[in-house]
């Protein structure tokens, strides 16, 4: 009887140890029905964090201290989150969460470039007469 209790206790402890308890990273099963590989989602339990889908598993990350996750731009921004009624997207400054190009949701002639996770986000402009194409991730001839 004692050996069965001991086995149950050890297995229970191993189960607890297998759960990541690191402050900045936690892994969990995806609970978002349309979880797309590499997509970032706001963390419903923390404004200082975000979630991303990788290998069918939803992972949770925390933004660096003094920043919060901006779901519109999918970056960790410096400062405190705006109130829910705020729509001001001016003076965006933040740290990238994944490399690549992202459209500026406030101006179709502009876009953001991220060279890698943790890098400073660069704001760029398309040439005059061009707009940023979100499907091709490049500037194309056109107007807003």
Short mmCIF file of C-alpha atoms in Angstrom, two decimals:
data_model
loop_
_atom_site.label_atom_id
_atom_site.label_comp_id
_atom_site.label_asym_id
_atom_site.label_seq_id
_atom_site.Cartn_x
_atom_site.Cartn_y
_atom_site.Cartn_z
CA UNK A 1 0.00 0.00 0.00
CA UNK A 2 2.82 2.39 0.90
CA UNK A 3 4.58 1.65 -2.38
CA UNK A 4 1.43 2.52 -4.37
CA UNK A 5 1.04 5.76 -2.44
CA UNK A 6 4.70 6.57 -3.03
CA UNK A 7 4.35 5.86 -6.77
CA UNK A 8 1.26 8.10 -6.95
CA UNK A 9 3.07 10.85 -5.06
CA UNK A 10 6.15 10.66 -7.32
CA UNK A 11 4.03 10.66 -10.48
CA UNK A 12 2.04 13.60 -9.17
CA UNK A 13 5.21 15.54 -8.41
CA UNK A 14 6.64 14.72 -11.84
CA UNK A 15 3.43 15.99 -13.40
CA UNK A 16 3.74 19.23 -11.48
CA UNK A 17 7.38 19.60 -12.47
CA UNK A 18 6.53 19.10 -16.14
CA UNK A 19 4.38 22.23 -16.07
CA UNK A 20 6.53 25.20 -16.90
CA UNK A 21 6.43 27.64 -14.05
CA UNK A 22 8.96 30.09 -15.45
CA UNK A 23 7.77 33.67 -15.01
CA UNK A 24 8.23 34.60 -18.66
CA UNK A 25 7.13 31.41 -20.41
CA UNK A 26 4.32 28.95 -19.95
CA UNK A 27 3.10 26.23 -22.33
CA UNK A 28 -0.49 25.07 -22.53
CA UNK A 29 -2.85 23.28 -24.91
CA UNK A 30 -4.37 25.53 -27.55
CA UNK A 31 -7.83 26.70 -26.54
CA UNK A 32 -8.29 29.02 -29.50
CA UNK A 33 -10.26 27.17 -32.18
CA UNK A 34 -8.56 28.91 -35.12
CA UNK A 35 -5.05 28.93 -33.62
CA UNK A 36 -2.72 29.60 -36.57
CA UNK A 37 0.98 28.73 -36.47
CA UNK A 38 3.09 31.76 -35.51
CA UNK A 39 0.06 33.97 -34.78
CA UNK A 40 0.18 36.21 -31.71
CA UNK A 41 -2.89 36.64 -29.49
CA UNK A 42 -3.48 38.93 -26.51
CA UNK A 43 -3.25 37.13 -23.17
CA UNK A 44 -6.65 37.42 -21.52
CA UNK A 45 -5.11 37.12 -18.06
CA UNK A 46 -2.29 39.67 -18.44
CA UNK A 47 -1.90 42.94 -20.37
CA UNK A 48 1.85 42.43 -20.03
CA UNK A 49 1.80 39.27 -22.08
CA UNK A 50 0.76 37.57 -25.27
CA UNK A 51 0.16 34.06 -26.56
CA UNK A 52 1.42 32.39 -29.72
CA UNK A 53 0.65 29.15 -31.50
CA UNK A 54 3.48 26.72 -32.25
CA UNK A 55 3.18 23.04 -33.10
CA UNK A 56 -0.47 22.91 -32.10
CA UNK A 57 0.34 24.22 -28.63
CA UNK A 58 -0.56 27.65 -27.32
CA UNK A 59 2.38 29.28 -25.51
CA UNK A 60 2.27 32.28 -23.20
CA UNK A 61 5.03 34.91 -23.01
CA UNK A 62 5.42 38.03 -20.91
CA UNK A 63 6.57 41.33 -22.39
CA UNK A 64 9.67 42.91 -20.82
CA UNK A 65 9.16 44.97 -17.65
CA UNK A 66 7.70 48.41 -18.41
CA UNK A 67 5.96 47.27 -21.61
CA UNK A 68 2.58 45.80 -22.57
CA UNK A 69 1.34 43.76 -25.53
CA UNK A 70 -0.34 45.83 -28.27
CA UNK A 71 -2.50 43.34 -30.19
CA UNK A 72 -3.06 45.75 -33.11
CA UNK A 73 0.64 45.81 -33.94
CA UNK A 74 1.62 42.54 -32.25
CA UNK A 75 4.48 44.12 -30.32
CA UNK A 76 5.41 44.91 -26.74
CA UNK A 77 5.07 48.69 -26.38
CA UNK A 78 6.71 50.89 -23.76
CA UNK A 79 4.38 52.44 -21.19
CA UNK A 80 0.98 51.41 -19.88
CA UNK A 81 -1.94 50.08 -21.91
CA UNK A 82 -4.36 52.77 -23.15
CA UNK A 83 -7.91 52.74 -21.84
CA UNK A 84 -10.36 50.70 -23.90
CA UNK A 85 -11.86 53.91 -25.28
CA UNK A 86 -8.52 55.17 -26.64
CA UNK A 87 -7.85 54.72 -30.35
CA UNK A 88 -4.76 56.89 -30.53
CA UNK A 89 -2.07 54.98 -32.38
CA UNK A 90 0.39 57.86 -32.57
CA UNK A 91 3.99 57.68 -31.44
CA UNK A 92 4.21 53.91 -31.58
CA UNK A 93 7.44 52.68 -30.06
CA UNK A 94 7.95 49.09 -29.12
CA UNK A 95 9.91 45.89 -29.22
CA UNK A 96 9.28 43.30 -31.92
CA UNK A 97 7.90 39.88 -31.10
CA UNK A 98 8.56 38.27 -34.49
CA UNK A 99 10.56 39.29 -37.57
CA UNK A 100 8.87 40.60 -40.69
CA UNK A 101 6.70 43.38 -42.03
CA UNK A 102 3.38 44.55 -40.56
CA UNK A 103 0.94 47.06 -42.03
CA UNK A 104 0.35 50.36 -40.26
CA UNK A 105 -3.37 50.07 -39.50
CA UNK A 106 -3.74 53.86 -39.40
CA UNK A 107 -2.13 54.66 -42.77
CA UNK A 108 -2.01 52.36 -45.81
CA UNK A 109 1.13 54.16 -47.11
CA UNK A 110 3.13 53.04 -44.07
CA UNK A 111 4.34 49.79 -42.52
CA UNK A 112 6.52 48.47 -39.70
CA UNK A 113 9.66 46.37 -40.03
CA UNK A 114 10.92 44.01 -37.33
CA UNK A 115 14.41 42.54 -37.71
CA UNK A 116 13.95 40.04 -34.87
CA UNK A 117 12.33 39.33 -31.50
CA UNK A 118 13.30 42.01 -28.99
CA UNK A 119 14.56 44.42 -31.68
CA UNK A 120 13.26 47.98 -31.95
CA UNK A 121 10.31 48.31 -34.33
CA UNK A 122 11.08 50.48 -37.40
CA UNK A 123 8.31 52.61 -38.94
CA UNK A 124 8.65 52.93 -42.74
CA UNK A 125 6.88 54.73 -45.58
CA UNK A 126 6.06 53.55 -49.08
CA UNK A 127 7.15 55.86 -51.92
CA UNK A 128 4.65 58.50 -53.06
CA UNK A 129 1.86 56.84 -55.07
CA UNK A 130 2.37 53.46 -53.38
CA UNK A 131 0.56 51.59 -50.61
CA UNK A 132 1.61 48.67 -48.43
CA UNK A 133 0.08 45.40 -49.69
CA UNK A 134 -0.58 43.09 -46.73
CA UNK A 135 -0.84 39.96 -48.90
CA UNK A 136 2.47 40.56 -50.72
CA UNK A 137 4.26 42.32 -47.83
CA UNK A 138 5.58 45.02 -50.14
CA UNK A 139 4.69 48.47 -51.45
CA UNK A 140 2.64 48.42 -54.65
CA UNK A 141 1.33 51.18 -56.89
CA UNK A 142 -2.02 52.46 -55.61
CA UNK A 143 -3.86 54.78 -53.26
CA UNK A 144 -5.70 54.36 -49.97
#
